[in-house]
Amino acid sequence: MKKILVVLMILICATSLFAQAAKEAAVVEETTTHIIVDHQGVEVEVPKKIDRIGVYNIYPLPSVITVFFNNANKLVAMSKPSLTAAQNGLLGKLYPEILDVDTASVTGQINIEELMKKNPDIVFINGGDAASRKLLNDAGIPAVGISVNKWDYDCIETLDNWIALLAELFPEDADKVQIVHDYSYKIYNEIQDRVKDIPQEERVRVFVLFQYSPSTMLTSGKHFFGQWWCDAIGAINVANELEKDNSSPVTMEQVYAWNPDAIVITNFTAAQPETLYTNGMGNDDWSAIKAVQDKRVYKTPLGMYRSYTPGADAPVSLLWWAKAIYPELFADMDLTAIAKDYYKTVFDVELSNEQVASIFAPPSSAAGGF
Amino acid sequence: MVIPVPLIISSVLSKIGIGDPASSAIEKVLWNIRLPRIILASLAGIGLSLAGLSFQSLFANPLATPDTLGVASGSSFGACLGILMGFSLRGIQLMALALGLVAVSITWVCGRQKGRGTTTIVLSGIIIGSLFNALVSLVKYVADTETQLPSITYWLMGSMSGKGYSTLTIGSPLIVLGIVLLFLMRWRLNILPLSDDEAKASGTDIKKLRIAVIVIATALTASCVSMCGQIGWVGLIVPHICRMALGNSHEKLVPSSISIGATFLVVVDTMSRTIATSEIPISVLTALLGAPFFIVLMKKNGGWTL
């Protein structure tokens, strides 16, 4: 009888211990993930500790992630255009490790089996891309939706929101949210102060050459980043009558009709100011356009990414736009010094003068595909 | 851009030495943008209409189009490949022309069979056409989505914009030659839809005639596609309109296809660049305008038969 009692006691102790252990295990299980709300408003369960990140199709995001951590070690997959920009810009020089990030699994369409081999903890996707979200969820990979156009193509607000979402995923770097926000709006507000009194008829009329090949010319209508850049520096986007979302095709004849005062060429085309000065693309003759006659054609900077889109460079790019379009108004602002200060203050990245200079003189190959 | 008519007239007069030219921008728009564009639209309209007319008669099939033998698909593939490899406009155009001719040669080699009329050629054309369409998709897939894909997409939709005289120098010789040849042999084209026996009875070498017509129609189509991308419907609608109005005699059909084809495409192209600030792809408009117009005409006339 005693023996039975002892055995029973032991059994009870064992089970309660086991239960305790199980309970503890469950507690550990509970705390390894948490729920966040992504830009699409979807609740996503993500691991608390994220070491491996994939980025599908949001081309500027890998550069933002890289400067956010000041290294590219967490990136395991990104789309090819992100790599091209890194190869041609400063990003690849500052963080050579980004050049080895896999692109095969997430270029074009997601190759889910290749991507699973990379074992990402989370993958960032375009918020509205429901098909990719389902594909990733079916494979057990949390898909975090990022938005590029939710904030009316406002590059600074978009960057703010990207950093905020990153801070939610990586709370140890949460202080960056405020730093980025403050710096961006310091520059933005300074620009507003200086341009607000320019009378409407004296505002510079800008044509944004978003993409340019022998067969196609694309610009930014009212609903694309070009409109925001122009608005943000007190210039007029000549193509603001175009209602098409994203880029809009435009003809040379239309450019003649607009006859812009200045032209800004993005890094989504190999064209340089020289290309327009020498009529070097297709059959287009630019010589009668005011901007070309006045030699007022500018190429956007290529910092961490093609800076026409939102990205880590947004505040510096904004100042570049302002200085390019209104040189006298911003003559006292030293772009190089401010760029260095921005990267140091916000991301703790030290840039040399040569590196900053390379941001503002991007090569044509930055537009290259493959 | 709106240029008032008096300004256009004075600009034209200044070219022959009367009065002063208009402002530099207007001169450039008129003579370097619009004139080549109008020439291009009329040549492409004629080329596609005549190619469609020839193929319909050749295969005695009212559904035949300039793309029946896979020419347009081959040309499209050539152009897309040129864009992918970053060629100049001239290079892209030459690639389109070359690949169009390659495609039709493959069709010819695959479909040629002794004693089997033209049916196998048409079948082979459909196969080669879809083969090249698949290759176009492949090129689109590997193209850089931010820089090259938009160029390819807009090119495939067809456009007359951004074309100058240099575009015409590559594309127009074959078109002009093709137009002249088809015009000269217009009465012989009447023999095409006949059966082999009937054709023999007429004393014409039907085989040589067929080969000649295929070569000419192919060169016409490839030249058009190389200059302005894929423009659907023209090759189908224009010959049908002419047939409904004038019957089946090619002595009337060839000249009428030339004039109606040129007019149709110049009108559609003008609409495509004036309806909105941003240009509407021309192939969209040819279908949107062509389809209803065609249906109305068909209901009225009860269609036509070969």
XYZ file of C-alpha atoms in Angstrom:
676
model
C 0.000 0.000 0.000
C 2.769 2.351 0.967
C 4.570 1.487 -2.236
C 1.518 2.326 -4.247
C 1.187 5.636 -2.418
C 4.822 6.505 -3.104
C 4.459 5.646 -6.767
C 1.301 7.719 -6.887
C 3.065 10.626 -5.202
C 5.938 10.396 -7.637
C 3.522 10.244 -10.541
C 1.655 13.300 -9.320
C 4.867 15.224 -8.817
C 6.115 14.174 -12.232
C 2.946 15.216 -14.020
C 2.777 18.543 -12.258
C 6.425 19.156 -13.078
C 5.781 18.163 -16.663
C 2.761 20.387 -16.807
C 4.805 23.233 -15.390
C 7.484 22.659 -17.972
C 4.897 22.492 -20.710
C 3.357 25.711 -19.438
C 6.726 27.405 -19.436
C 7.369 26.122 -22.936
C 4.014 27.545 -24.003
C 4.926 30.900 -22.508
C 8.191 30.904 -24.443
C 6.255 29.965 -27.568
C 3.852 32.852 -27.062
C 6.515 35.466 -26.760
C 8.505 34.578 -29.875
C 5.975 36.192 -32.181
C 3.794 39.273 -32.079
C 1.136 40.856 -34.252
C 1.788 44.002 -36.227
C -0.473 45.891 -38.636
C 1.152 46.498 -42.004
C 0.555 49.384 -44.428
C -2.292 47.515 -46.067
C -4.043 47.285 -42.690
C -3.462 43.541 -42.524
C -2.558 41.987 -39.173
C 0.572 39.934 -39.598
C 2.086 37.604 -37.035
C 5.832 38.107 -37.157
C 8.720 36.687 -35.125
C 10.007 39.003 -32.434
C 13.536 38.311 -33.456
C 14.000 38.805 -37.162
C 17.365 37.947 -38.655
C 16.574 37.159 -42.256
C 14.618 39.583 -44.441
C 13.410 39.208 -48.020
C 12.124 42.165 -50.074
C 9.954 41.521 -53.104
C 9.474 44.291 -55.669
C 9.762 47.371 -53.440
C 12.990 48.428 -55.050
C 14.038 51.285 -52.736
C 13.317 49.355 -49.525
C 16.508 47.213 -49.336
C 18.569 50.426 -49.283
C 16.408 51.852 -46.488
C 16.773 48.614 -44.500
C 20.528 48.660 -45.050
C 21.081 52.191 -43.774
C 18.560 51.532 -40.980
C 20.828 48.785 -39.589
C 24.002 50.314 -41.013
C 24.686 46.912 -42.606
C 23.031 44.606 -45.129
C 23.555 41.414 -43.145
C 19.881 40.744 -42.545
C 18.930 40.916 -46.232
C 18.643 37.489 -47.845
C 16.651 38.261 -51.005
C 15.780 41.353 -53.042
C 14.682 42.124 -56.605
C 17.187 42.752 -59.351
C 16.560 46.516 -59.846
C 17.532 47.046 -56.187
C 20.841 45.360 -56.932
C 21.479 47.414 -60.094
C 21.011 50.616 -58.131
C 23.345 49.332 -55.387
C 25.997 48.381 -57.943
C 25.938 51.821 -59.519
C 25.427 53.985 -56.482
C 27.006 54.537 -53.130
C 25.148 51.744 -51.377
C 27.268 48.952 -52.853
C 30.469 50.807 -51.984
C 29.461 51.462 -48.382
C 27.986 48.015 -47.852
C 29.672 45.565 -50.222
C 27.758 42.696 -48.606
C 24.564 43.877 -50.315
C 26.046 42.953 -53.690
C 25.893 39.274 -52.704
C 22.206 39.268 -51.737
C 20.233 36.747 -53.789
C 18.036 38.222 -56.502
C 16.969 35.103 -58.403
C 14.210 34.122 -55.976
C 12.296 37.417 -56.020
C 12.905 38.943 -59.452
C 9.935 38.965 -61.787
C 7.667 36.573 -59.966
C 8.466 34.978 -56.613
C 10.120 31.597 -57.013
C 8.743 30.304 -53.736
C 10.930 27.203 -53.468
C 14.112 29.170 -54.094
C 12.948 31.770 -51.589
C 12.245 29.106 -48.943
C 15.826 27.909 -49.323
C 16.885 31.372 -48.148
C 14.762 30.783 -45.039
C 13.539 34.360 -44.528
C 11.824 35.272 -41.237
C 9.682 37.853 -43.044
C 9.271 39.074 -46.596
C 8.234 42.626 -47.466
C 5.806 42.862 -50.370
C 3.745 45.594 -52.031
C 0.722 45.970 -49.755
C -1.823 45.442 -52.498
C -0.152 42.366 -53.937
C -2.685 39.825 -52.649
C -1.417 36.985 -54.823
C 2.117 37.190 -53.447
C 0.798 37.535 -49.901
C -1.162 34.319 -50.306
C 1.793 32.553 -51.897
C 4.054 33.506 -48.988
C 1.459 32.731 -46.331
C 0.861 29.303 -47.844
C 4.586 28.711 -47.543
C 4.473 29.780 -43.889
C 6.435 32.998 -44.431
C 4.964 36.155 -42.847
C 4.350 38.723 -45.596
C 4.511 42.356 -44.484
C 2.770 44.786 -46.839
C 4.562 48.060 -47.582
C 2.874 50.899 -49.413
C 4.564 53.141 -51.929
C 1.632 55.360 -52.911
C -0.618 55.468 -49.849
C 0.589 58.943 -48.896
C -0.136 60.702 -52.210
C 3.425 60.157 -53.443
C 4.781 62.306 -50.593
C 8.337 60.948 -50.409
C 9.084 62.289 -46.941
C 5.882 61.050 -45.362
C 6.366 57.706 -47.099
C 9.891 57.400 -45.708
C 8.526 58.287 -42.255
C 6.014 55.490 -42.481
C 8.520 52.965 -43.770
C 10.880 53.747 -40.890
C 7.951 53.546 -38.450
C 7.049 50.075 -39.666
C 10.682 48.985 -39.451
C 10.841 50.350 -35.905
C 7.812 48.259 -34.983
C 9.572 45.159 -36.257
C 12.910 46.126 -34.700
C 12.013 48.049 -31.520
C 15.662 48.402 -30.492
C 16.040 50.982 -33.285
C 12.770 52.776 -32.564
C 14.533 56.068 -31.797
C 15.239 56.468 -35.532
C 11.583 57.260 -36.233
C 11.770 60.621 -34.532
C 15.258 61.422 -35.817
C 14.281 60.780 -39.446
C 11.035 62.685 -39.053
C 12.687 65.711 -37.463
C 15.464 65.901 -40.015
C 13.116 65.500 -43.006
C 10.740 68.194 -41.846
C 13.542 70.549 -40.830
C 14.678 70.555 -44.467
C 11.131 70.529 -45.844
C 10.009 73.470 -43.711
C 13.139 75.476 -44.450
C 12.424 75.049 -48.175
C 8.778 76.036 -47.738
C 9.845 79.180 -45.901
C 12.042 80.276 -48.748
C 9.771 79.427 -51.697
C 6.383 80.404 -50.314
C 6.619 84.009 -51.483
C 7.556 83.275 -55.098
C 4.677 84.639 -57.178
C 2.839 82.064 -59.266
C 4.069 83.499 -62.592
C 7.704 83.386 -61.495
C 7.640 79.783 -60.404
C 9.869 77.566 -62.517
C 7.961 75.249 -64.849
C 9.603 71.828 -64.615
C 9.320 68.829 -66.925
C 10.218 65.552 -65.229
C 11.786 63.109 -67.670
C 11.051 59.914 -65.764
C 11.997 57.460 -68.467
C 13.433 57.972 -71.897
C 14.386 55.473 -74.568
C 14.473 55.714 -78.371
C 10.897 54.479 -78.495
C 9.280 55.822 -75.317
C 9.175 59.004 -73.271
C 7.498 58.868 -69.867
C 6.831 61.697 -67.449
C 5.107 62.211 -64.125
C 1.531 63.407 -64.254
C -0.431 64.659 -61.273
C -0.390 61.323 -59.502
C 3.255 60.362 -59.289
C 6.346 61.379 -57.355
C 7.316 64.110 -59.862
C 4.294 66.144 -58.827
C 5.259 65.955 -55.185
C 8.888 66.946 -55.777
C 7.744 69.968 -57.795
C 5.136 70.969 -55.216
C 7.603 70.520 -52.368
C 10.059 73.013 -53.827
C 7.529 75.525 -55.115
C 7.914 74.628 -58.775
C 5.211 73.803 -61.319
C 5.011 70.359 -62.880
C 4.179 71.123 -66.528
C 2.544 67.688 -66.861
C 0.139 68.228 -63.971
C -2.816 68.019 -66.362
C -2.116 64.290 -66.870
C -4.375 62.299 -64.577
C -2.842 58.866 -65.130
C -1.462 57.206 -62.008
C 2.251 56.428 -62.023
C 4.206 57.279 -65.196
C 2.505 58.687 -68.321
C 3.693 58.456 -71.922
C 4.197 61.812 -73.563
C 5.235 62.997 -77.034
C 7.872 65.462 -78.136
C 5.140 67.630 -79.575
C 3.562 67.888 -76.133
C 6.921 68.904 -74.639
C 7.123 71.670 -77.269
C 3.685 72.824 -76.215
C 4.697 72.925 -72.543
C 8.121 74.430 -73.322
C 9.433 73.903 -69.755
C 11.927 76.243 -68.031
C 13.836 73.310 -66.549
C 14.022 69.555 -67.055
C 14.861 66.993 -64.390
C 15.978 63.530 -65.593
C 15.591 60.615 -63.180
C 17.859 57.615 -62.779
C 15.276 55.401 -64.443
C 16.797 56.308 -67.793
C 20.352 56.308 -69.071
C 19.772 59.800 -70.503
C 21.968 62.595 -69.129
C 21.623 66.357 -69.612
C 24.149 65.986 -72.463
C 21.744 63.592 -74.206
C 19.208 66.378 -74.536
C 21.776 69.067 -75.363
C 23.034 66.947 -78.265
C 19.689 65.410 -79.349
C 21.209 62.035 -78.606
C 18.057 59.924 -78.248
C 15.830 58.646 -81.044
C 14.636 61.327 -83.454
C 13.818 63.938 -80.842
C 15.018 67.490 -81.375
C 15.285 69.297 -78.051
C 17.032 72.410 -79.290
C 13.927 74.612 -79.377
C 12.985 73.860 -75.747
C 13.655 76.710 -73.329
C 15.237 74.471 -70.678
C 17.741 73.127 -73.200
C 18.540 76.569 -74.618
C 19.168 77.848 -71.074
C 21.160 74.702 -70.178
C 18.784 73.971 -67.342
C 18.631 70.175 -67.557
C 19.501 68.258 -64.386
C 20.038 64.617 -63.482
C 18.643 63.506 -60.112
C 21.110 62.211 -57.525
C 21.674 58.512 -56.979
C 22.393 57.957 -53.347
C 21.291 54.810 -51.641
C 18.698 54.320 -54.381
C 17.366 56.116 -57.489
C 16.231 59.047 -55.459
C 13.139 59.924 -57.493
C 11.198 57.437 -55.362
C 10.872 57.567 -51.570
C 14.027 56.289 -49.942
C 16.690 56.947 -47.380
C 17.923 59.917 -49.419
C 14.591 61.736 -49.586
C 15.504 64.789 -47.421
C 18.855 65.292 -49.173
C 17.264 64.811 -52.599
C 14.632 67.387 -51.712
C 17.300 69.950 -50.983
C 19.042 69.005 -54.239
C 15.803 69.659 -56.178
C 15.376 73.015 -54.457
C 18.964 74.068 -55.184
C 18.797 72.892 -58.802
C 15.548 74.714 -59.577
C 16.107 77.856 -57.458
C 19.910 78.183 -57.229
C 19.866 81.787 -55.938
C 17.371 81.099 -53.160
C 19.454 78.259 -51.768
C 22.946 79.534 -52.596
C 23.913 79.603 -48.928
C 23.024 75.956 -48.292
C 25.968 73.584 -48.672
C 24.534 70.409 -50.124
C 27.658 68.355 -49.427
C 27.863 69.383 -45.789
C 24.157 68.792 -45.218
C 24.270 65.379 -46.910
C 27.190 64.354 -44.686
C 25.442 65.646 -41.592
C 22.196 63.919 -42.512
C 23.746 60.490 -42.923
C 25.849 60.936 -39.774
C 22.986 62.178 -37.595
C 20.287 59.859 -38.816
C 21.993 56.622 -39.754
C 25.444 57.056 -38.171
C 27.062 56.667 -41.598
C 30.287 58.605 -42.255
C 30.579 59.813 -45.853
C 33.652 61.326 -47.462
C 33.414 64.353 -49.749
C 34.120 62.135 -52.761
C 31.320 59.784 -51.793
C 28.881 62.663 -51.480
C 30.072 64.011 -54.826
C 29.324 60.643 -56.431
C 25.736 60.854 -55.179
C 25.201 64.008 -57.205
C 26.831 62.739 -60.416
C 25.241 59.374 -61.141
C 26.382 57.318 -64.151
C 24.057 56.405 -67.007
C 24.490 52.738 -66.195
C 22.435 53.249 -63.030
C 19.365 52.777 -65.207
C 20.670 49.498 -66.545
C 18.597 46.373 -66.342
C 20.646 43.318 -67.002
C -0.086 71.584 -79.266
C -2.539 73.674 -81.247
C -1.152 75.467 -84.273
C -3.666 77.730 -86.031
C -4.251 77.036 -89.716
C -3.013 80.443 -91.009
C 0.302 79.785 -89.253
C 0.575 76.423 -90.996
C -0.142 78.006 -94.371
C 2.412 80.771 -93.819
C 4.971 78.175 -92.736
C 4.358 76.185 -95.915
C 4.599 79.357 -98.014
C 7.873 80.299 -96.326
C 9.319 76.996 -97.531
C 8.859 78.123 -101.131
C 10.239 81.549 -100.369
C 7.112 83.581 -99.617
C 7.030 85.322 -96.249
C 8.843 84.508 -93.045
C 8.895 81.159 -91.221
C 7.010 80.787 -87.945
C 8.771 80.470 -84.589
C 11.465 77.829 -84.291
C 9.348 75.546 -82.090
C 6.392 75.629 -84.472
C 8.634 75.003 -87.485
C 10.114 71.984 -85.717
C 6.718 70.607 -84.749
C 5.328 71.026 -88.254
C 8.246 69.785 -90.319
C 10.191 67.451 -88.052
C 7.415 65.893 -85.997
C 4.101 66.119 -87.814
C 5.144 65.732 -91.442
C 7.141 62.508 -90.969
C 4.358 61.284 -88.737
C 1.700 61.855 -91.379
C 3.844 60.223 -94.059
C 4.431 57.303 -91.714
C 0.749 56.922 -90.878
C -0.283 56.963 -94.549
C 2.436 54.512 -95.580
C 1.622 52.170 -92.701
C -2.090 52.426 -93.478
C -1.503 51.548 -97.120
C 1.000 48.803 -96.310
C -1.210 47.039 -93.787
C -4.340 47.355 -95.951
C -2.633 45.968 -99.038
C -1.005 43.155 -97.067
C -4.384 42.227 -95.601
C -6.061 42.404 -98.999
C -3.395 40.186 -100.556
C -3.536 37.562 -97.847
C -7.339 37.431 -97.913
C -7.348 36.840 -101.650
C -4.395 34.485 -101.518
C -5.924 32.169 -98.938
C -9.487 32.822 -100.117
C -10.181 33.502 -96.460
C -11.952 36.656 -95.256
C -10.305 36.302 -91.814
C -6.728 36.472 -93.061
C -4.763 39.444 -91.695
C -1.242 40.767 -92.287
C -0.172 38.606 -89.345
C -1.510 35.369 -90.846
C 1.968 34.073 -91.647
C 3.497 35.105 -88.339
C 5.210 38.208 -89.750
C 3.973 40.676 -87.154
C 4.809 38.347 -84.259
C 8.300 37.833 -85.626
C 8.808 41.571 -86.075
C 7.514 42.269 -82.575
C 9.971 39.774 -81.163
C 12.798 41.424 -83.091
C 11.880 44.871 -81.792
C 11.510 43.687 -78.184
C 14.878 41.965 -78.398
C 16.378 45.192 -79.741
C 14.914 47.174 -76.826
C 16.176 44.559 -74.362
C 19.680 44.789 -75.773
C 19.572 48.588 -75.621
C 19.848 49.176 -79.380
C 19.269 52.543 -80.998
C 15.975 53.234 -82.733
C 17.555 52.278 -86.057
C 18.849 49.006 -84.603
C 15.454 48.158 -83.135
C 13.823 48.801 -86.485
C 16.326 46.660 -88.411
C 15.874 43.834 -85.881
C 12.107 44.023 -86.362
C 12.404 43.910 -90.124
C 14.903 41.049 -90.067
C 13.019 38.882 -87.581
C 9.746 39.443 -89.466
C 11.335 38.039 -92.619
C 12.921 35.187 -90.636
C 9.534 34.276 -89.152
C 7.838 34.103 -92.519
C 10.706 32.049 -93.974
C 10.304 29.504 -91.189
C 6.554 29.450 -91.843
C 7.212 28.859 -95.521
C 9.731 26.048 -94.941
C 7.526 24.311 -92.369
C 4.268 24.657 -94.259
C 5.369 23.936 -97.831
C 4.085 20.572 -98.946
C 3.635 19.202 -102.428
C 0.056 19.079 -103.657
C -1.414 20.620 -100.541
C -2.565 24.111 -101.476
C -2.264 26.908 -98.975
C -3.964 25.418 -95.919
C -0.774 24.009 -94.427
C 0.937 27.360 -94.932
C -1.777 29.106 -92.936
C -1.578 26.464 -90.219
C 2.189 26.753 -90.099
C 1.828 30.557 -89.907
C -0.422 30.280 -86.879
C 2.070 27.970 -85.175
C 5.094 30.158 -85.910
C 3.083 33.231 -84.884
C 2.311 31.817 -81.458
C 5.886 30.614 -81.110
C 7.128 34.168 -81.578
C 4.422 35.515 -79.293
C 5.782 33.213 -76.600
C 9.263 34.572 -77.252
C 7.896 38.119 -76.884
C 6.496 37.110 -73.486
C 9.880 35.684 -72.556
C 11.617 38.952 -73.448
C 9.036 40.892 -71.418
C 9.656 38.573 -68.507
C 13.420 39.061 -68.396
C 13.296 42.803 -69.160
C 14.012 45.240 -66.339
C 10.570 46.132 -65.013
C 11.529 49.727 -64.253
C 13.427 50.700 -67.360
C 12.869 48.351 -70.300
C 9.445 46.843 -69.761
C 7.526 50.120 -70.241
C 9.352 50.709 -73.544
C 8.452 47.218 -74.737
C 4.836 47.520 -73.621
C 4.317 50.878 -75.315
C 6.082 49.667 -78.451
C 3.797 46.634 -78.676
C 0.721 48.849 -78.418
C 1.867 50.651 -81.540
C 2.685 54.313 -81.859
C 3.502 56.875 -84.512
C 5.157 59.258 -82.079
C 8.880 59.846 -81.755
C 9.430 58.851 -85.387
C 11.422 61.043 -87.736
C 12.683 60.890 -91.278
C 15.365 58.386 -90.309
C 12.589 55.941 -89.324
C 11.113 56.367 -92.775
C 14.403 55.747 -94.567
C 14.524 52.171 -93.271
C 10.863 51.282 -93.484
C 9.498 53.130 -96.472
C 11.540 51.747 -99.440
C 10.025 48.277 -99.124
C 6.552 49.702 -98.609
C 6.761 51.976 -101.633
C 8.165 49.136 -103.750
C 5.434 46.793 -102.525
C 2.710 49.323 -103.268
C 4.019 49.892 -106.795
C 4.330 46.175 -107.534
C 0.883 45.281 -106.209
C -0.605 48.203 -108.110
C 1.025 47.047 -111.345
C -0.142 43.450 -110.945
C -3.581 44.356 -109.614
C -5.540 42.613 -112.371
C -3.563 39.395 -111.818
C -4.562 39.340 -108.171
C -8.081 38.414 -109.353
C -6.745 34.953 -110.140
C -5.530 34.361 -106.578
C -8.765 33.162 -104.969
C -9.443 30.732 -107.823
C -8.765 27.025 -107.444
C -5.609 25.580 -109.025
C -7.481 24.207 -112.039
C -9.361 27.392 -112.703
C -6.163 29.369 -112.357
C -4.341 27.115 -114.806
C -7.135 27.598 -117.292
C -6.446 31.331 -117.185
C -2.908 30.686 -118.406
C -1.122 32.280 -115.440
C 1.612 30.551 -113.445
C -0.359 30.512 -110.210
C 2.570 29.208 -108.136
C 4.875 32.065 -109.049
C 2.075 34.548 -108.520
C 1.387 33.186 -105.043
C 5.044 33.317 -104.033
C 5.367 36.855 -105.366
C 2.302 38.000 -103.428
C 3.494 36.332 -100.216
C 6.907 37.993 -100.471
C 5.438 41.421 -101.176
C 2.778 41.236 -98.459
C 5.369 40.031 -95.940
C 7.764 42.850 -96.750
C 4.902 45.337 -96.398
C 3.847 44.022 -93.004
C 7.372 43.700 -91.604
C 8.207 47.253 -92.695
C 5.056 48.641 -91.081
C 5.587 46.790 -87.808
C 9.247 47.797 -87.744
C 8.296 51.469 -87.958
C 5.309 51.767 -85.675
C 4.750 48.566 -83.731
C 1.749 46.308 -83.896
C -1.339 48.020 -85.228
C -4.238 45.627 -85.502
C -7.481 45.843 -87.451
C -6.352 48.042 -90.340
C -5.451 45.052 -92.508
C -8.805 43.473 -91.794
C -11.187 46.411 -91.904
C -9.948 48.446 -94.845
C -10.025 45.650 -97.469
C -13.452 44.550 -96.211
C -14.837 48.060 -96.471
C -13.532 48.258 -100.038
C -14.990 44.886 -100.952
C -18.383 45.744 -99.526
C -18.440 48.952 -101.516
C -16.789 47.886 -104.756
C -17.017 44.104 -105.087
C -14.174 41.702 -105.656
C -12.283 43.124 -108.615
C -8.725 43.884 -107.582
C -8.474 46.503 -110.283
C -10.716 48.580 -108.032
C -9.692 47.028 -104.693
C -5.989 47.888 -104.861
C -6.375 51.641 -105.535
C -9.276 51.961 -103.086
C -7.378 50.090 -100.347
C -4.462 52.453 -100.888
C -6.532 55.591 -100.478
C -8.847 54.348 -97.719
C -5.969 52.692 -95.817
C -3.904 55.881 -95.818
C -6.865 58.068 -94.861
C -8.022 55.713 -92.111
C -4.682 55.566 -90.325
C -3.939 59.302 -90.658
C -7.365 60.088 -89.171
C -6.977 57.563 -86.348
C -3.455 58.749 -85.579
C -4.591 62.359 -85.471
C -7.303 61.372 -83.029
C -4.829 59.390 -80.952
C -2.670 62.455 -80.395
C -5.409 65.035 -79.971
C -8.149 63.415 -77.867
C -6.144 63.696 -74.650
C -2.923 65.380 -73.576
C -1.354 61.975 -73.173
C -1.420 59.982 -76.378
C -3.845 57.073 -76.679
C -2.181 53.942 -78.100
C -3.129 53.723 -81.759
C -3.988 50.019 -81.764
C -6.562 50.706 -79.053
C -8.208 53.344 -81.226
C -8.152 51.317 -84.458
C -10.091 48.611 -82.638
C -12.451 50.949 -80.761
C -13.323 52.871 -83.930
C -12.953 50.067 -86.416
C -15.077 47.418 -84.761
C -18.374 49.349 -84.456
C -17.974 50.940 -87.869
C -17.319 47.557 -89.388
C -20.323 45.949 -87.698
C -22.662 48.694 -88.936
C -21.366 48.332 -92.468
C -21.697 44.555 -92.344
C -25.301 44.739 -91.115
C -26.158 47.155 -93.903
C -24.515 45.262 -96.744
C -24.832 41.722 -95.493
C -21.071 41.254 -95.638
C -19.276 39.882 -98.651
C -18.067 36.557 -99.958
C -15.088 35.672 -102.068
